[in-house]
Amino acid sequence: MQTNDPHALWETLRKGLSSHLPERTFHDWIEPCKAVNFDGTTLLIQVPSPSARIWIEQQLAEEFHDVLVQCDLANLRLGFMVAGDAKAPAQPAKTKSTHAAVQETPLDSPFPQGFHRYTLDRFVVGPSSQLAFAAANAVVESHGKPNSTLNMNPLFIYGGSGLGKTHLMIGIGKGLLAKAPNLRVAYLKVDNFFNELTIAIRAKNTEPMRKKYQQNDLLLLDDVQTLGKMERTQEEIFYILEYLLQYGKQIVITSDKPPQRLEGLHDRLITRCKWGLTADIQPPDFETRVAILRKKLDDEVFKDLPEVPEDVITFIAHKAKGSVRDLEGLLTRVVFQSSFLGVSPSLGVAQEAFLGQTGSEATASISMERICRMTAETFNISFNDLMKKKTRQQVILLPRQVAMYLSRELTAASFTEIGNSFNGMHHSTVMNAIESVKNRMQKDADFHKLVHSLLNSIQ
Ligand SMILES: Nc1ncnc2c1ncn2[C@@H]1O[C@H](COP(=O)(O)OP(=O)(O)OP(=O)(O)O)[C@@H](O)[C@H]1O
């Protein structure tokens, strides 16, 4: 997209976010924001309060990234400032050595300009991530040293959700760009590649896309576990990987499982994945969780806020034992809640924030089955009909779209997960269905009322 108008850029992002985020999240956090400046690199967005800034920067970063990519704005940097703040506008935190290099990335290189926190020096290493971290550093260090004995191409990092795979991968990209600013680096999420490929296939022109990825010196391929049923996407990715490996270009791949357990992947692709070094990441232990929280509190966004006391840090590290994303989420919630109430973070606030989170998890655990059963009942059709994959009957299509919309509003499920619950429907079908319900709700007051009363009765 070619424009220097901050309002036009923000409008494009807003539209993308409105179909990407649950309606309430969009309404609460995005609606009140506005664009204030664009300096050719960074779009500066004004948010209504310090607490809103904490929430948007910490909790919605990944959603912003996905929408930037979808809108062809991967090179755009985002900065957030609080309304009425007389200080210099807040820019994304810059790491010592990477900022200049990242800005010099060639414009057509699809390496994200966001994710400013995802550098190797901000990754807290513990026993459960030692090998993956060492391998990530080795990839950066061995660049330009062809005689390295260990084959780390591809580097395959796997582990559960929210454990730092993307962080490490982007950290490698940033580390290499800091050493060699002219390097061509591409970051690719499999879902985004699928969407890009679908458009290219429709236009009967897939060659430029293949070339775009084949010309890179480093390819970062995120979330390959979703490749399972995507035959044509697998084929394209295979050719890109083959080409890059043939020319000695570095590849980094992430997944939630090791190569041999990836379902639906062609053997030749699994073989490529296993070719180099495979390293896993497991959930961090207590000491590492504390260290991650401390490191996180160094973030620019927390700088001018009251200090988080030691007992609160320990409390959070005890409560959030699973993914680092949950750990960060609870910390954000505590700081957000304190800032919102105008009090210092304390054990009391932390306990409330923890209970609040458990509460929202309870909402998230409203099962999709319950949503579908109640939707089917409301529209007077059978549950089995609602879940059938192939139907063109309008009496079924509309309730199904509504059930998908409600699943997105009432659970934490992704588009892909919702699609899977509907007999393996593709995530783009789910996104279209949700979009069409939203449009209809805007135009048809009765339909709006019906969906809302159904939503309230499910909650
Ligand atoms: N060891 C760590 N040190 C510091 N931050 C971490 C660490 N591990 C994870 N994080 C942070 O946790 C969040 C989630 O990490 P990330 O997105 O890399 O997870 P992921 O493994 O790629 O998850 P998913 O599979 O769901 O995409 C990020 O904000 C990241 O910076």
Coordinates of C-alpha atoms and ligand atoms in Angstrom, one line a residue:
M1 CA 0.0 0.0 0.0
Q2 CA 1.5 3.3 -1.1
T3 CA 0.4 6.2 1.1
N4 CA 2.0 8.6 3.5
D5 CA -1.3 9.7 5.0
P6 CA -1.4 8.5 8.7
H7 CA -5.2 8.4 8.7
A8 CA -5.4 6.3 5.5
L9 CA -2.9 3.9 7.0
W10 CA -4.7 3.7 10.3
E11 CA -8.0 3.2 8.4
T12 CA -6.6 0.2 6.6
L13 CA -5.3 -1.3 9.8
R14 CA -8.5 -0.6 11.6
K15 CA -10.5 -2.5 8.9
G16 CA -8.1 -5.4 9.1
L17 CA -8.3 -5.5 12.9
S18 CA -12.1 -5.3 12.9
S19 CA -12.3 -8.6 11.1
H20 CA -9.5 -10.1 13.0
L21 CA -10.4 -9.3 16.6
P22 CA -13.5 -10.3 18.6
E23 CA -16.0 -7.5 18.3
R24 CA -15.7 -6.5 22.0
T25 CA -11.9 -6.3 21.9
F26 CA -12.1 -4.2 18.8
H27 CA -14.7 -1.9 20.4
D28 CA -12.9 -1.6 23.8
W29 CA -9.3 -1.1 22.6
I30 CA -9.1 -0.2 18.9
E31 CA -12.2 2.1 18.4
P32 CA -10.8 4.8 20.8
C33 CA -7.4 5.0 19.0
K34 CA -6.5 7.4 16.3
A35 CA -3.5 8.1 14.0
V36 CA -1.4 11.2 14.8
N37 CA 1.7 11.0 12.6
F38 CA 3.6 9.0 10.0
D39 CA 7.3 9.8 9.5
G40 CA 7.8 7.5 6.6
T41 CA 8.7 4.6 8.9
T42 CA 6.6 4.7 12.0
L43 CA 2.9 5.2 12.3
L44 CA 2.2 6.9 15.6
I45 CA -1.1 5.9 17.2
Q46 CA -2.7 7.8 20.0
V47 CA -4.3 5.7 22.7
P48 CA -6.7 7.1 25.4
S49 CA -4.8 6.1 28.6
P50 CA -1.6 4.6 29.9
S51 CA -3.5 1.4 30.8
A52 CA -4.8 1.1 27.2
R53 CA -1.3 1.4 25.9
I54 CA -0.1 -1.4 28.2
W55 CA -2.9 -3.6 27.0
I56 CA -2.6 -2.9 23.3
E57 CA 1.2 -3.2 23.2
Q58 CA 1.4 -6.3 25.4
Q59 CA -1.7 -8.2 24.5
L60 CA -2.5 -7.4 20.9
A61 CA 1.0 -7.4 19.4
E62 CA 0.6 -10.6 17.5
E63 CA -2.8 -9.6 16.1
F64 CA -1.3 -6.3 14.9
H65 CA 1.4 -8.2 13.2
D66 CA -0.9 -10.5 11.4
V67 CA -3.0 -7.6 10.1
L68 CA 0.0 -5.7 9.0
V69 CA 1.1 -8.7 6.9
Q70 CA -2.4 -9.2 5.5
C71 CA -2.6 -5.5 4.5
D72 CA 0.8 -5.7 2.8
L73 CA 2.2 -3.3 5.4
A74 CA 4.8 -5.7 7.0
N75 CA 7.4 -3.0 6.8
L76 CA 5.4 -0.5 8.8
R77 CA 6.5 0.2 12.4
L78 CA 3.9 1.1 15.0
G79 CA 4.4 3.5 17.9
F80 CA 1.9 4.3 20.6
M81 CA 1.5 7.5 22.6
V82 CA -1.0 8.3 25.4
A83 CA -3.5 11.2 24.7
G84 CA -2.4 14.4 26.4
D85 CA 1.1 13.1 27.0
A86 CA 3.4 16.1 26.6
K87 CA 6.5 14.0 26.4
A88 CA 8.2 12.9 23.2
P89 CA 6.0 10.4 21.4
A90 CA 6.6 6.8 22.5
Q91 CA 8.4 4.8 19.9
P92 CA 8.9 1.1 19.9
A93 CA 11.8 0.2 22.2
K94 CA 15.0 0.1 20.2
T95 CA 17.7 -2.5 21.0
K96 CA 21.2 -1.2 20.9
S97 CA 22.4 -2.7 17.7
T98 CA 19.4 -3.8 15.7
H99 CA 17.4 -0.7 15.0
A100 CA 19.5 0.8 12.3
A101 CA 19.9 -2.5 10.6
V102 CA 16.2 -3.3 10.6
Q103 CA 15.4 0.0 9.1
E104 CA 17.8 -0.7 6.3
T105 CA 16.0 -3.9 5.4
P106 CA 15.1 -3.7 1.7
L107 CA 11.5 -2.6 1.4
D108 CA 10.3 -5.7 -0.5
S109 CA 11.7 -8.0 2.1
P110 CA 8.7 -9.4 4.1
F111 CA 10.5 -9.2 7.5
P112 CA 8.3 -7.8 10.2
Q113 CA 9.2 -4.4 11.5
G114 CA 7.2 -5.0 14.7
F115 CA 8.1 -7.5 17.3
H116 CA 10.6 -5.1 18.7
R117 CA 10.9 -7.1 21.9
Y118 CA 11.9 -10.3 20.1
T119 CA 15.6 -10.0 20.2
L120 CA 18.0 -12.7 21.4
D121 CA 19.3 -10.5 24.2
R122 CA 15.8 -10.2 25.6
F123 CA 15.2 -14.0 25.6
V124 CA 15.7 -15.4 29.1
V125 CA 17.4 -18.7 28.8
G126 CA 16.7 -21.6 31.3
P127 CA 17.4 -25.3 31.3
S128 CA 14.3 -25.9 29.3
S129 CA 15.4 -23.7 26.4
Q130 CA 19.1 -24.0 26.5
L131 CA 19.7 -26.0 23.4
A132 CA 17.3 -24.0 21.2
F133 CA 18.8 -20.7 22.5
A134 CA 22.4 -22.0 21.9
A135 CA 21.4 -23.1 18.4
A136 CA 19.8 -19.7 17.6
N137 CA 23.0 -17.9 18.7
A138 CA 25.1 -20.3 16.7
V139 CA 23.1 -19.6 13.6
V140 CA 23.9 -15.9 14.0
E141 CA 27.5 -16.4 15.0
S142 CA 28.3 -18.8 12.2
H143 CA 27.0 -16.5 9.5
G144 CA 29.7 -15.9 6.9
K145 CA 31.8 -18.8 8.3
P146 CA 31.2 -21.6 5.8
N147 CA 33.5 -24.1 7.6
S148 CA 31.2 -24.5 10.5
T149 CA 31.1 -28.3 11.3
L150 CA 27.6 -28.6 12.7
N151 CA 24.8 -28.6 10.2
M152 CA 22.1 -26.3 11.5
N153 CA 20.3 -25.9 8.2
P154 CA 17.4 -26.0 8.7
L155 CA 17.2 -25.2 12.4
F156 CA 13.9 -26.7 13.5
I157 CA 12.6 -25.4 16.8
Y158 CA 9.5 -27.1 18.4
G159 CA 7.5 -26.8 21.6
G160 CA 4.2 -25.9 23.1
S161 CA 2.3 -22.7 22.4
G162 CA 3.7 -19.4 23.9
L163 CA 7.1 -20.9 24.9
G164 CA 9.2 -18.5 22.8
K165 CA 9.7 -20.2 19.4
T166 CA 8.7 -17.1 17.4
H167 CA 10.7 -14.9 19.7
L168 CA 13.9 -17.0 19.0
M169 CA 13.2 -17.1 15.3
I170 CA 12.7 -13.3 14.9
G171 CA 15.7 -12.9 17.3
I172 CA 17.8 -14.8 14.7
G173 CA 16.6 -12.5 12.0
K174 CA 17.3 -9.4 13.9
G175 CA 20.7 -10.7 15.1
L176 CA 21.7 -11.5 11.5
L177 CA 20.5 -8.1 10.2
A178 CA 22.5 -6.4 12.8
K179 CA 25.6 -8.2 11.5
A180 CA 24.8 -7.9 7.8
P181 CA 22.2 -5.1 7.2
N182 CA 21.9 -6.0 3.5
L183 CA 20.9 -9.5 4.1
R184 CA 17.5 -10.5 2.7
V185 CA 15.3 -11.9 5.5
A186 CA 11.8 -13.2 5.1
Y187 CA 9.4 -14.1 8.0
L188 CA 6.6 -16.3 6.9
K189 CA 3.7 -17.7 8.8
V190 CA 2.2 -20.7 7.1
D191 CA -1.3 -19.3 7.3
N192 CA -0.3 -16.0 5.7
F193 CA 1.6 -17.9 3.0
F194 CA -1.6 -19.9 2.3
N195 CA -3.6 -16.7 1.9
E196 CA -1.0 -15.2 -0.4
L197 CA -0.8 -18.3 -2.5
T198 CA -4.6 -18.5 -2.8
I199 CA -4.7 -15.0 -4.3
A200 CA -1.7 -15.8 -6.6
I201 CA -3.5 -19.0 -7.8
R202 CA -6.7 -17.1 -8.5
A203 CA -4.6 -14.6 -10.6
K204 CA -2.9 -17.6 -12.3
N205 CA 0.4 -16.1 -11.3
T206 CA 2.4 -17.9 -8.7
E207 CA 5.9 -17.4 -10.1
P208 CA 6.6 -13.9 -8.6
M209 CA 5.6 -15.2 -5.2
R210 CA 7.9 -18.2 -5.4
K211 CA 10.8 -15.9 -6.6
K212 CA 10.1 -13.4 -3.7
Y213 CA 10.8 -16.1 -1.2
Q214 CA 13.6 -17.8 -3.1
Q215 CA 15.7 -14.6 -3.2
N216 CA 16.2 -14.5 0.5
D217 CA 19.3 -15.3 2.5
L218 CA 17.3 -16.3 5.6
L219 CA 13.8 -17.7 5.6
L220 CA 11.9 -17.9 8.9
L221 CA 9.0 -20.3 8.5
D222 CA 6.6 -20.2 11.5
D223 CA 4.0 -22.7 12.6
V224 CA 4.5 -25.5 10.0
Q225 CA 2.1 -27.8 12.0
T226 CA -0.8 -26.0 10.2
L227 CA 0.5 -27.3 6.8
G228 CA -1.2 -30.6 7.3
K229 CA -4.1 -30.4 4.8
M230 CA -2.7 -27.7 2.5
E231 CA -1.5 -29.8 -0.5
R232 CA -0.5 -27.0 -2.8
T233 CA 1.0 -24.8 -0.1
Q234 CA 3.2 -27.8 0.9
E235 CA 4.3 -28.2 -2.6
E236 CA 5.2 -24.5 -3.0
I237 CA 7.0 -24.4 0.3
F238 CA 8.9 -27.5 -0.6
Y239 CA 10.3 -25.9 -3.8
I240 CA 11.3 -22.8 -1.9
L241 CA 13.1 -24.8 0.8
E242 CA 14.8 -27.0 -1.9
Y243 CA 16.0 -23.9 -3.7
L244 CA 17.3 -22.1 -0.6
L245 CA 19.1 -25.2 0.7
Q246 CA 20.7 -25.8 -2.6
Y247 CA 22.2 -22.3 -2.5
G248 CA 23.3 -22.6 1.1
K249 CA 20.7 -20.1 2.5
Q250 CA 19.7 -20.5 6.1
I251 CA 16.2 -21.7 7.0
V252 CA 14.6 -21.7 10.5
I253 CA 11.4 -23.5 11.1
T254 CA 9.1 -23.7 14.1
S255 CA 6.3 -26.1 15.0
D256 CA 4.4 -27.3 18.0
K257 CA 5.7 -30.9 17.5
P258 CA 8.9 -32.5 16.2
P259 CA 9.2 -33.2 12.4
Q260 CA 8.4 -36.9 12.7
R261 CA 5.1 -36.2 14.4
L262 CA 3.8 -33.6 11.9
E263 CA 0.5 -35.0 10.6
G264 CA -0.4 -34.8 6.9
L265 CA 3.1 -33.6 5.7
H266 CA 4.7 -35.2 2.7
D267 CA 7.6 -37.4 3.5
R268 CA 10.0 -35.3 1.4
L269 CA 9.1 -32.2 3.5
I270 CA 9.5 -34.1 6.7
T271 CA 12.9 -35.2 5.5
R272 CA 13.9 -31.6 4.7
C273 CA 12.8 -30.5 8.2
K274 CA 14.9 -33.2 9.8
W275 CA 18.0 -32.4 7.8
G276 CA 19.7 -29.9 10.1
L277 CA 19.4 -29.5 13.9
T278 CA 16.2 -30.1 15.8
A279 CA 15.8 -28.4 19.2
D280 CA 12.9 -28.3 21.6
I281 CA 11.6 -25.7 24.2
Q282 CA 9.8 -26.9 27.3
P283 CA 7.9 -24.7 29.8
P284 CA 10.3 -22.7 32.0
D285 CA 11.0 -23.6 35.7
F286 CA 10.2 -21.2 38.6
E287 CA 13.5 -19.4 38.6
T288 CA 13.4 -18.8 34.8
R289 CA 9.8 -17.5 35.1
V290 CA 10.9 -15.0 37.8
A291 CA 13.8 -13.9 35.5
I292 CA 11.5 -13.5 32.5
L293 CA 9.2 -11.3 34.6
R294 CA 12.1 -9.1 35.7
K295 CA 13.3 -8.8 32.2
K296 CA 9.9 -7.9 31.0
L297 CA 9.6 -5.1 33.5
D298 CA 12.5 -3.5 31.7
D299 CA 10.3 -2.9 28.7
E300 CA 9.8 0.8 27.8
V301 CA 6.1 0.5 28.4
F302 CA 6.6 -0.2 32.1
K303 CA 9.3 2.4 32.7
D304 CA 7.3 5.3 34.2
L305 CA 5.0 3.1 36.2
P306 CA 5.3 2.2 39.9
E307 CA 7.7 -0.7 40.6
V308 CA 6.2 -4.2 40.9
P309 CA 7.3 -5.5 44.3
E310 CA 9.2 -8.8 44.7
D311 CA 6.3 -10.6 46.4
V312 CA 4.0 -9.8 43.4
I313 CA 6.6 -11.1 41.0
T314 CA 6.9 -14.4 43.0
F315 CA 3.1 -14.7 43.2
I316 CA 2.8 -14.4 39.4
A317 CA 5.6 -16.8 38.8
H318 CA 3.9 -19.3 41.1
K319 CA 0.5 -18.9 39.5
A320 CA 1.4 -18.9 35.8
K321 CA 3.2 -22.2 35.3
G322 CA 2.3 -23.0 31.7
S323 CA 3.3 -20.9 28.8
V324 CA 5.4 -17.7 28.9
R325 CA 2.5 -16.0 27.1
D326 CA 0.3 -16.7 30.1
L327 CA 3.0 -15.5 32.5
E328 CA 3.3 -12.2 30.5
G329 CA -0.5 -12.0 30.4
L330 CA -0.9 -12.1 34.1
L331 CA 1.9 -9.5 34.7
T332 CA 0.2 -7.2 32.1
R333 CA -3.1 -7.7 33.9
V334 CA -1.6 -6.8 37.3
V335 CA 0.1 -3.7 35.9
F336 CA -2.9 -2.7 33.9
Q337 CA -5.3 -3.1 36.8
S338 CA -3.0 -1.1 39.1
S339 CA -2.6 1.7 36.5
F340 CA -6.4 1.7 35.9
L341 CA -7.2 2.0 39.6
G342 CA -4.4 4.5 40.2
V343 CA -2.7 2.3 42.9
S344 CA 0.7 0.7 43.2
P345 CA 0.9 -3.0 42.2
S346 CA 0.4 -5.1 45.4
L347 CA -0.3 -8.7 46.3
G348 CA -4.0 -7.8 46.7
V349 CA -4.2 -6.4 43.1
A350 CA -2.3 -9.5 41.9
Q351 CA -4.8 -11.8 43.6
E352 CA -7.7 -10.0 42.0
A353 CA -6.0 -10.0 38.6
F354 CA -5.4 -13.7 38.9
L355 CA -9.1 -14.4 39.8
G356 CA -10.1 -12.1 36.9
Q357 CA -8.0 -14.1 34.6
T358 CA -9.4 -17.4 35.9
G359 CA -12.8 -15.8 35.3
S360 CA -12.1 -15.0 31.7
E361 CA -10.7 -18.5 31.2
A362 CA -14.0 -19.7 32.4
T363 CA -15.7 -17.7 29.7
A364 CA -13.1 -19.1 27.2
S365 CA -14.0 -22.6 28.3
I366 CA -17.6 -22.2 27.2
S367 CA -17.4 -25.1 24.8
M368 CA -18.0 -24.8 21.2
E369 CA -20.4 -27.7 21.4
R370 CA -22.6 -25.8 23.8
I371 CA -22.6 -22.8 21.4
C372 CA -23.5 -25.0 18.5
R373 CA -26.2 -26.9 20.3
M374 CA -27.9 -23.7 21.5
T375 CA -27.6 -22.1 18.0
A376 CA -29.1 -25.2 16.4
E377 CA -32.0 -25.1 18.9
T378 CA -32.6 -21.4 18.3
F379 CA -32.7 -21.9 14.5
N380 CA -34.8 -25.0 14.9
I381 CA -32.4 -27.4 13.1
S382 CA -30.6 -30.5 14.3
F383 CA -27.1 -30.3 15.8
N384 CA -25.9 -32.9 13.3
D385 CA -27.1 -30.8 10.3
L386 CA -25.4 -27.7 11.7
M387 CA -22.1 -29.5 11.9
K388 CA -22.2 -31.2 8.4
K389 CA -19.4 -30.0 6.2
K390 CA -21.1 -30.0 2.9
T391 CA -24.3 -28.2 2.5
R392 CA -25.5 -25.3 0.4
Q393 CA -28.9 -25.1 2.2
Q394 CA -29.5 -21.6 3.4
V395 CA -31.4 -22.9 6.4
I396 CA -28.2 -24.5 7.6
L397 CA -25.6 -22.0 6.3
L398 CA -26.9 -19.1 8.3
P399 CA -27.1 -20.8 11.7
R400 CA -23.6 -22.2 11.1
Q401 CA -22.2 -18.8 10.3
V402 CA -23.8 -17.5 13.5
A403 CA -22.3 -20.4 15.5
M404 CA -18.9 -19.6 14.1
Y405 CA -19.3 -15.9 15.0
L406 CA -20.4 -16.8 18.6
S407 CA -17.4 -19.2 18.9
R408 CA -15.1 -16.4 18.1
E409 CA -16.8 -14.0 20.5
L410 CA -17.2 -16.4 23.4
T411 CA -14.1 -18.6 23.3
A412 CA -10.4 -18.0 22.9
A413 CA -10.4 -20.3 19.8
S414 CA -8.5 -19.2 16.7
F415 CA -10.1 -19.3 13.2
T416 CA -8.3 -22.5 12.5
E417 CA -9.5 -24.1 15.7
I418 CA -13.1 -23.1 15.0
G419 CA -12.8 -24.5 11.4
N420 CA -11.5 -27.8 12.9
S421 CA -14.5 -28.1 15.1
F422 CA -16.7 -27.7 12.0
N423 CA -15.4 -30.9 10.4
G424 CA -12.1 -29.4 9.3
M425 CA -13.4 -26.3 7.5
H426 CA -10.7 -24.0 6.3
H427 CA -9.9 -20.9 8.4
S428 CA -10.6 -18.5 5.5
T429 CA -14.2 -20.0 5.3
V430 CA -14.6 -19.3 9.0
M431 CA -13.3 -15.7 8.6
N432 CA -15.7 -15.1 5.7
A433 CA -18.6 -16.5 7.7
I434 CA -17.9 -14.3 10.7
E435 CA -17.5 -11.3 8.4
S436 CA -20.8 -12.0 6.8
V437 CA -22.6 -12.3 10.2
K438 CA -21.1 -8.9 11.3
N439 CA -22.3 -7.3 8.0
R440 CA -25.8 -8.6 8.4
M441 CA -26.0 -7.5 12.0
Q442 CA -25.1 -4.0 10.9
K443 CA -27.9 -3.9 8.3
D444 CA -30.6 -6.0 10.0
A445 CA -31.7 -4.9 13.5
D446 CA -33.8 -8.0 14.1
F447 CA -31.0 -10.3 13.2
H448 CA -28.7 -8.2 15.5
K449 CA -31.1 -8.7 18.3
L450 CA -31.4 -12.4 17.8
V451 CA -27.7 -13.0 17.7
H452 CA -27.2 -10.9 20.8
S453 CA -29.9 -12.6 22.8
L454 CA -28.4 -16.0 21.8
L455 CA -25.0 -14.7 22.9
N456 CA -26.4 -13.6 26.3
S457 CA -28.2 -16.9 26.9
I458 CA -25.0 -18.9 26.2
Q459 CA -22.9 -16.9 28.6
Ligands
LIG1 N1 12.5 -17.4 27.4 C1 11.8 -16.2 27.1 N2 12.3 -15.0 27.5 C2 11.6 -13.9 27.3 N3 10.4 -13.8 26.7 C3 9.8 -15.0 26.3 C4 10.5 -16.2 26.5 N4 9.7 -17.2 26.0 C5 8.6 -16.6 25.5 N5 8.7 -15.3 25.7 C6 7.6 -14.3 25.3 O1 6.4 -15.0 25.4 C7 5.5 -14.6 24.4 C8 5.1 -15.7 23.5 O2 6.3 -16.2 22.8 P1 6.2 -16.7 21.3 O3 5.2 -15.9 20.5 O4 7.6 -16.7 20.7 O5 5.7 -18.1 21.5 P2 5.5 -19.3 20.4 O6 6.2 -20.5 21.0 O7 5.9 -18.9 19.1 O8 4.0 -19.6 20.5 P3 2.9 -20.1 19.4 O9 3.3 -21.5 19.1 O10 1.6 -20.0 20.1 O11 3.1 -19.2 18.2 C9 6.3 -13.5 23.6 O12 5.9 -12.2 24.1 C10 7.8 -13.8 23.9 O13 8.5 -12.6 23.9

